[in-house]
Short mmCIF file of C-alpha atoms in Angstrom, two decimals:
data_model
loop_
_atom_site.label_atom_id
_atom_site.label_comp_id
_atom_site.label_asym_id
_atom_site.label_seq_id
_atom_site.Cartn_x
_atom_site.Cartn_y
_atom_site.Cartn_z
CA UNK A 1 16.40 41.12 14.33
CA UNK A 2 20.03 41.68 13.37
CA UNK A 3 21.43 41.46 9.82
CA UNK A 4 23.22 38.22 10.58
CA UNK A 5 20.00 36.53 11.93
CA UNK A 6 18.05 37.81 8.92
CA UNK A 7 20.68 36.29 6.57
CA UNK A 8 20.55 32.99 8.48
CA UNK A 9 16.76 32.83 8.26
CA UNK A 10 16.85 33.72 4.58
CA UNK A 11 19.48 31.04 3.94
CA UNK A 12 17.42 28.55 5.90
CA UNK A 13 14.36 29.30 3.74
CA UNK A 14 16.41 29.14 0.61
CA UNK A 15 17.81 25.74 1.72
CA UNK A 16 14.27 24.46 2.33
CA UNK A 17 13.11 25.68 -1.10
CA UNK A 18 16.13 24.11 -2.80
CA UNK A 19 15.46 20.80 -0.97
CA UNK A 20 11.78 20.93 -1.97
CA UNK A 21 12.77 21.61 -5.56
CA UNK A 22 15.07 18.59 -5.48
CA UNK A 23 12.49 16.26 -3.90
CA UNK A 24 9.85 17.41 -6.46
CA UNK A 25 12.29 16.77 -9.27
CA UNK A 26 13.00 13.26 -7.99
CA UNK A 27 9.21 12.62 -7.64
CA UNK A 28 8.42 13.87 -11.18
CA UNK A 29 11.33 12.07 -12.72
CA UNK A 30 10.23 8.84 -11.02
CA UNK A 31 6.66 9.34 -12.19
CA UNK A 32 7.85 9.87 -15.77
CA UNK A 33 9.94 6.70 -15.73
CA UNK A 34 7.17 4.55 -14.20
CA UNK A 35 4.60 5.97 -16.61
CA UNK A 36 6.90 5.32 -19.60
CA UNK A 37 7.56 1.77 -18.37
CA UNK A 38 3.80 1.25 -17.82
CA UNK A 39 3.03 2.41 -21.35
CA UNK A 40 5.26 -0.42 -22.65
CA UNK A 41 2.94 -2.85 -20.92
CA UNK A 42 -0.31 -0.91 -21.46
CA UNK A 43 -2.21 -3.77 -23.08
CA UNK A 44 -1.68 -5.95 -20.05
CA UNK A 45 -2.52 -3.12 -17.65
CA UNK A 46 -5.57 -2.19 -19.57
CA UNK A 47 -6.77 -5.80 -19.45
CA UNK A 48 -6.43 -5.75 -15.64
CA UNK A 49 -8.60 -2.62 -15.42
CA UNK A 50 -11.28 -4.05 -17.78
CA UNK A 51 -11.28 -7.55 -16.13
CA UNK A 52 -14.14 -6.67 -13.67
CA UNK A 53 -16.34 -6.04 -16.70
CA UNK A 54 -15.99 -9.71 -17.71
CA UNK A 55 -16.04 -10.50 -21.43
CA UNK A 56 -17.51 -7.16 -22.44
CA UNK A 57 -16.08 -5.62 -25.63
CA UNK A 58 -15.37 -1.91 -25.52
CA UNK A 59 -15.50 0.59 -28.38
CA UNK A 60 -14.08 3.97 -29.14
CA UNK A 61 -15.90 6.66 -31.10
CA UNK A 62 -13.12 9.25 -31.66
CA UNK A 63 -9.89 8.84 -33.62
CA UNK A 64 -7.56 9.62 -30.63
CA UNK A 65 -9.71 8.01 -27.95
CA UNK A 66 -7.90 4.66 -27.82
CA UNK A 67 -4.46 6.39 -27.61
CA UNK A 68 -5.70 8.71 -24.85
CA UNK A 69 -7.21 5.72 -22.98
CA UNK A 70 -3.81 4.01 -23.16
CA UNK A 71 -2.04 7.11 -21.88
CA UNK A 72 -4.54 7.34 -18.99
CA UNK A 73 -3.93 3.72 -18.09
CA UNK A 74 -0.14 4.20 -18.20
CA UNK A 75 -0.34 7.34 -16.04
CA UNK A 76 -2.54 5.69 -13.40
CA UNK A 77 -0.19 2.73 -13.23
CA UNK A 78 2.79 5.12 -13.16
CA UNK A 79 1.28 6.96 -10.17
CA UNK A 80 0.69 3.73 -8.29
CA UNK A 81 4.22 2.33 -9.00
CA UNK A 82 5.84 5.75 -8.13
CA UNK A 83 3.93 6.07 -4.88
CA UNK A 84 6.62 4.40 -2.67
CA UNK A 85 9.24 6.87 -4.10
CA UNK A 86 6.88 9.82 -3.60
CA UNK A 87 6.11 8.92 -0.03
CA UNK A 88 9.82 8.35 0.71
CA UNK A 89 10.70 11.75 -0.59
CA UNK A 90 7.84 13.31 1.44
CA UNK A 91 9.08 11.61 4.65
CA UNK A 92 12.69 12.63 3.99
CA UNK A 93 11.60 16.24 3.40
CA UNK A 94 9.55 16.59 6.59
CA UNK A 95 11.69 14.42 8.90
CA UNK A 96 14.16 17.15 9.87
CA UNK A 97 11.29 19.19 11.34
CA UNK A 98 9.89 16.32 13.33
CA UNK A 99 10.66 15.33 16.95
CA UNK A 100 12.15 11.90 17.71
CA UNK A 101 8.76 10.49 18.93
CA UNK A 102 7.06 11.97 15.80
CA UNK A 103 9.57 10.24 13.52
CA UNK A 104 8.69 6.97 15.13
CA UNK A 105 5.03 7.48 14.27
CA UNK A 106 5.30 8.81 10.75
CA UNK A 107 6.45 5.57 9.00
CA UNK A 108 3.92 3.31 10.64
CA UNK A 109 1.20 5.91 9.84
CA UNK A 110 2.20 6.05 6.14
CA UNK A 111 2.32 2.27 5.97
CA UNK A 112 -1.12 1.98 7.55
CA UNK A 113 -2.48 4.53 5.06
CA UNK A 114 -1.07 2.47 2.20
CA UNK A 115 -2.48 -0.73 3.67
CA UNK A 116 -5.98 0.72 4.03
CA UNK A 117 -5.79 2.30 0.54
CA UNK A 118 -4.85 -1.08 -0.93
CA UNK A 119 -7.69 -2.80 1.02
CA UNK A 120 -10.23 -0.33 -0.27
CA UNK A 121 -8.92 -0.46 -3.84
CA UNK A 122 -8.92 -4.31 -3.74
CA UNK A 123 -12.35 -4.50 -2.18
CA UNK A 124 -13.74 -2.34 -4.98
CA UNK A 125 -11.85 -4.16 -7.66
CA UNK A 126 -12.81 -7.73 -6.68
CA UNK A 127 -16.23 -7.11 -5.18
CA UNK A 128 -18.00 -3.82 -5.78
CA UNK A 129 -16.94 -2.93 -9.34
CA UNK A 130 -17.83 -6.32 -10.94
CA UNK A 131 -21.19 -6.29 -9.14
CA UNK A 132 -21.90 -2.71 -10.26
CA UNK A 133 -21.04 -3.53 -13.91
CA UNK A 134 -23.37 -6.59 -13.86
CA UNK A 135 -26.06 -4.47 -12.31
CA UNK A 136 -25.94 -1.89 -15.04
CA UNK A 137 -25.62 -4.41 -17.86
CA UNK A 138 -28.72 -6.11 -16.43
CA UNK A 139 -30.80 -3.33 -17.89
CA UNK A 140 -30.02 -4.59 -21.44
CA UNK A 141 -33.00 -5.87 -23.46
CA UNK A 142 -33.87 -6.82 -27.03
CA UNK A 143 -33.87 -3.13 -28.03
CA UNK A 144 -31.11 -1.95 -25.62
CA UNK A 145 -27.53 -3.17 -26.23
CA UNK A 146 -24.81 -2.05 -23.68
CA UNK A 147 -21.88 -0.52 -25.60
CA UNK A 148 -19.35 1.24 -23.30
CA UNK A 149 -16.56 3.33 -24.82
CA UNK A 150 -13.17 2.62 -23.33
CA UNK A 151 -12.75 6.16 -22.03
CA UNK A 152 -16.20 6.04 -20.26
CA UNK A 153 -15.40 2.74 -18.62
CA UNK A 154 -11.94 3.79 -17.49
CA UNK A 155 -13.30 7.00 -16.05
CA UNK A 156 -16.04 5.06 -14.22
CA UNK A 157 -13.67 2.34 -13.02
CA UNK A 158 -10.83 4.60 -11.81
CA UNK A 159 -13.21 6.94 -10.01
CA UNK A 160 -14.76 3.95 -8.31
CA UNK A 161 -11.43 2.24 -7.33
CA UNK A 162 -9.63 5.31 -6.07
CA UNK A 163 -12.68 6.60 -4.18
CA UNK A 164 -12.80 3.37 -2.22
CA UNK A 165 -9.12 3.56 -1.58
CA UNK A 166 -9.46 7.01 -0.14
CA UNK A 167 -12.56 6.41 1.98
CA UNK A 168 -10.94 3.40 3.60
CA UNK A 169 -8.77 5.96 5.39
CA UNK A 170 -11.72 6.84 7.62
CA UNK A 171 -10.77 4.57 10.56
CA UNK A 172 -7.23 6.03 10.54
CA UNK A 173 -8.68 9.61 10.56
CA UNK A 174 -10.79 8.69 13.54
CA UNK A 175 -7.78 7.12 15.35
CA UNK A 176 -5.74 10.28 14.69
CA UNK A 177 -8.47 12.58 15.96
CA UNK A 178 -8.99 10.31 18.96
CA UNK A 179 -5.30 10.52 19.89
CA UNK A 180 -5.65 14.33 19.76
CA UNK A 181 -8.75 14.12 22.08
CA UNK A 182 -10.77 15.89 19.34
CA UNK A 183 -13.28 13.01 19.18
CA UNK A 184 -14.36 10.36 21.70
CA UNK A 185 -16.19 7.08 21.26
CA UNK A 186 -19.23 8.55 22.98
CA UNK A 187 -19.30 11.49 20.58
CA UNK A 188 -19.07 9.26 17.59
CA UNK A 189 -21.83 6.91 18.86
CA UNK A 190 -24.10 9.90 19.75
CA UNK A 191 -23.81 11.37 16.27
CA UNK A 192 -24.32 8.20 14.21
CA UNK A 193 -27.43 9.56 12.55
CA UNK A 194 -25.67 12.69 11.40
CA UNK A 195 -22.71 10.59 10.28
CA UNK A 196 -25.06 8.47 8.20
CA UNK A 197 -26.34 11.51 6.37
CA UNK A 198 -22.84 12.81 5.77
CA UNK A 199 -21.75 9.37 4.50
CA UNK A 200 -24.49 9.26 1.89
CA UNK A 201 -23.67 12.88 0.77
CA UNK A 202 -19.98 12.04 0.65
CA UNK A 203 -20.67 8.85 -1.32
CA UNK A 204 -22.80 10.82 -3.82
CA UNK A 205 -19.89 13.23 -4.42
CA UNK A 206 -17.21 10.55 -4.86
CA UNK A 207 -19.04 7.95 -6.88
CA UNK A 208 -20.44 8.19 -10.44
CA UNK A 209 -23.84 9.98 -10.58
CA UNK A 210 -26.28 7.14 -9.82
CA UNK A 211 -28.00 5.97 -6.67
CA UNK A 212 -26.74 2.39 -6.88
CA UNK A 213 -23.06 3.43 -6.80
CA UNK A 214 -23.81 5.73 -3.95
CA UNK A 215 -25.32 2.91 -1.89
CA UNK A 216 -22.44 0.55 -2.86
CA UNK A 217 -20.01 3.02 -1.27
CA UNK A 218 -22.15 4.13 1.68
CA UNK A 219 -22.66 0.64 3.09
CA UNK A 220 -18.88 -0.09 3.49
CA UNK A 221 -18.47 3.44 4.88
CA UNK A 222 -20.95 2.70 7.68
CA UNK A 223 -18.89 -0.45 8.62
CA UNK A 224 -15.66 1.68 8.48
CA UNK A 225 -17.35 4.25 10.78
CA UNK A 226 -17.89 1.48 13.36
CA UNK A 227 -14.34 0.21 12.88
CA UNK A 228 -13.14 3.82 13.55
CA UNK A 229 -15.06 3.88 16.80
CA UNK A 230 -13.42 0.56 17.86
CA UNK A 231 -9.96 1.93 17.07
CA UNK A 232 -10.63 5.02 19.13
CA UNK A 233 -11.79 2.86 22.04
CA UNK A 234 -8.70 0.67 21.91
CA UNK A 235 -6.43 3.71 21.62
CA UNK A 236 -8.00 5.41 24.64
CA UNK A 237 -7.84 2.25 26.78
CA UNK A 238 -4.20 1.84 25.92
CA UNK A 239 -3.47 5.48 26.81
CA UNK A 240 -5.35 5.08 30.12
CA UNK A 241 -3.26 1.99 30.95
CA UNK A 242 -0.04 3.95 30.21
CA UNK A 243 -1.22 6.85 32.41
CA UNK A 244 -1.98 4.45 35.23
CA UNK A 245 1.53 2.96 35.06
CA UNK A 246 3.12 6.49 35.36
#
């Protein structure tokens, strides 16, 4: 390699690092702004997160616990509101390295990921989380009174909600692997029993440490597994038709 080519490669690397630094700065700045704005409306946002618990009253047992809970709520909301900006910066950073056909795929893929995340988050928020809270409160008795601290509840709720948002990506992962011919519908059907075991282990890792929460996540995951198989079937049929036309 000549000195000129070395200088060009070094300049190219430096340019990429500079662009990465700029993109990260924009993302962090956006996150700081959205978190600060969210903190101004933290009471409303906290009420949204605690709504699945019904009319339960929360407590705090440490002097700074309420403040830290508000900061956590503001940060979570800030991340959610900053996500479009973060994803935009990510796409702008990687787009120069993509081919034209890959650029056509990246935006629909990101939008599909966002859609499935919102579906999973919403499903947990409106269905699973309220049911789980009622289930645990049901163990109350004359000598047992449920009293949740705000930090414990927020930790439980956010882990629940975001876990469902992420696991709802499973059909898209299967679709991607199917397009790469890494998995086939036959392979996925044949290995259902192993997938079931992995699903329960995965649910145990992501959910709070109790069997009920694990089951509440594992059941939707089994349906998502079947949806993933359907998407792979549809994708391969479409590819076969395209190959027949060529």
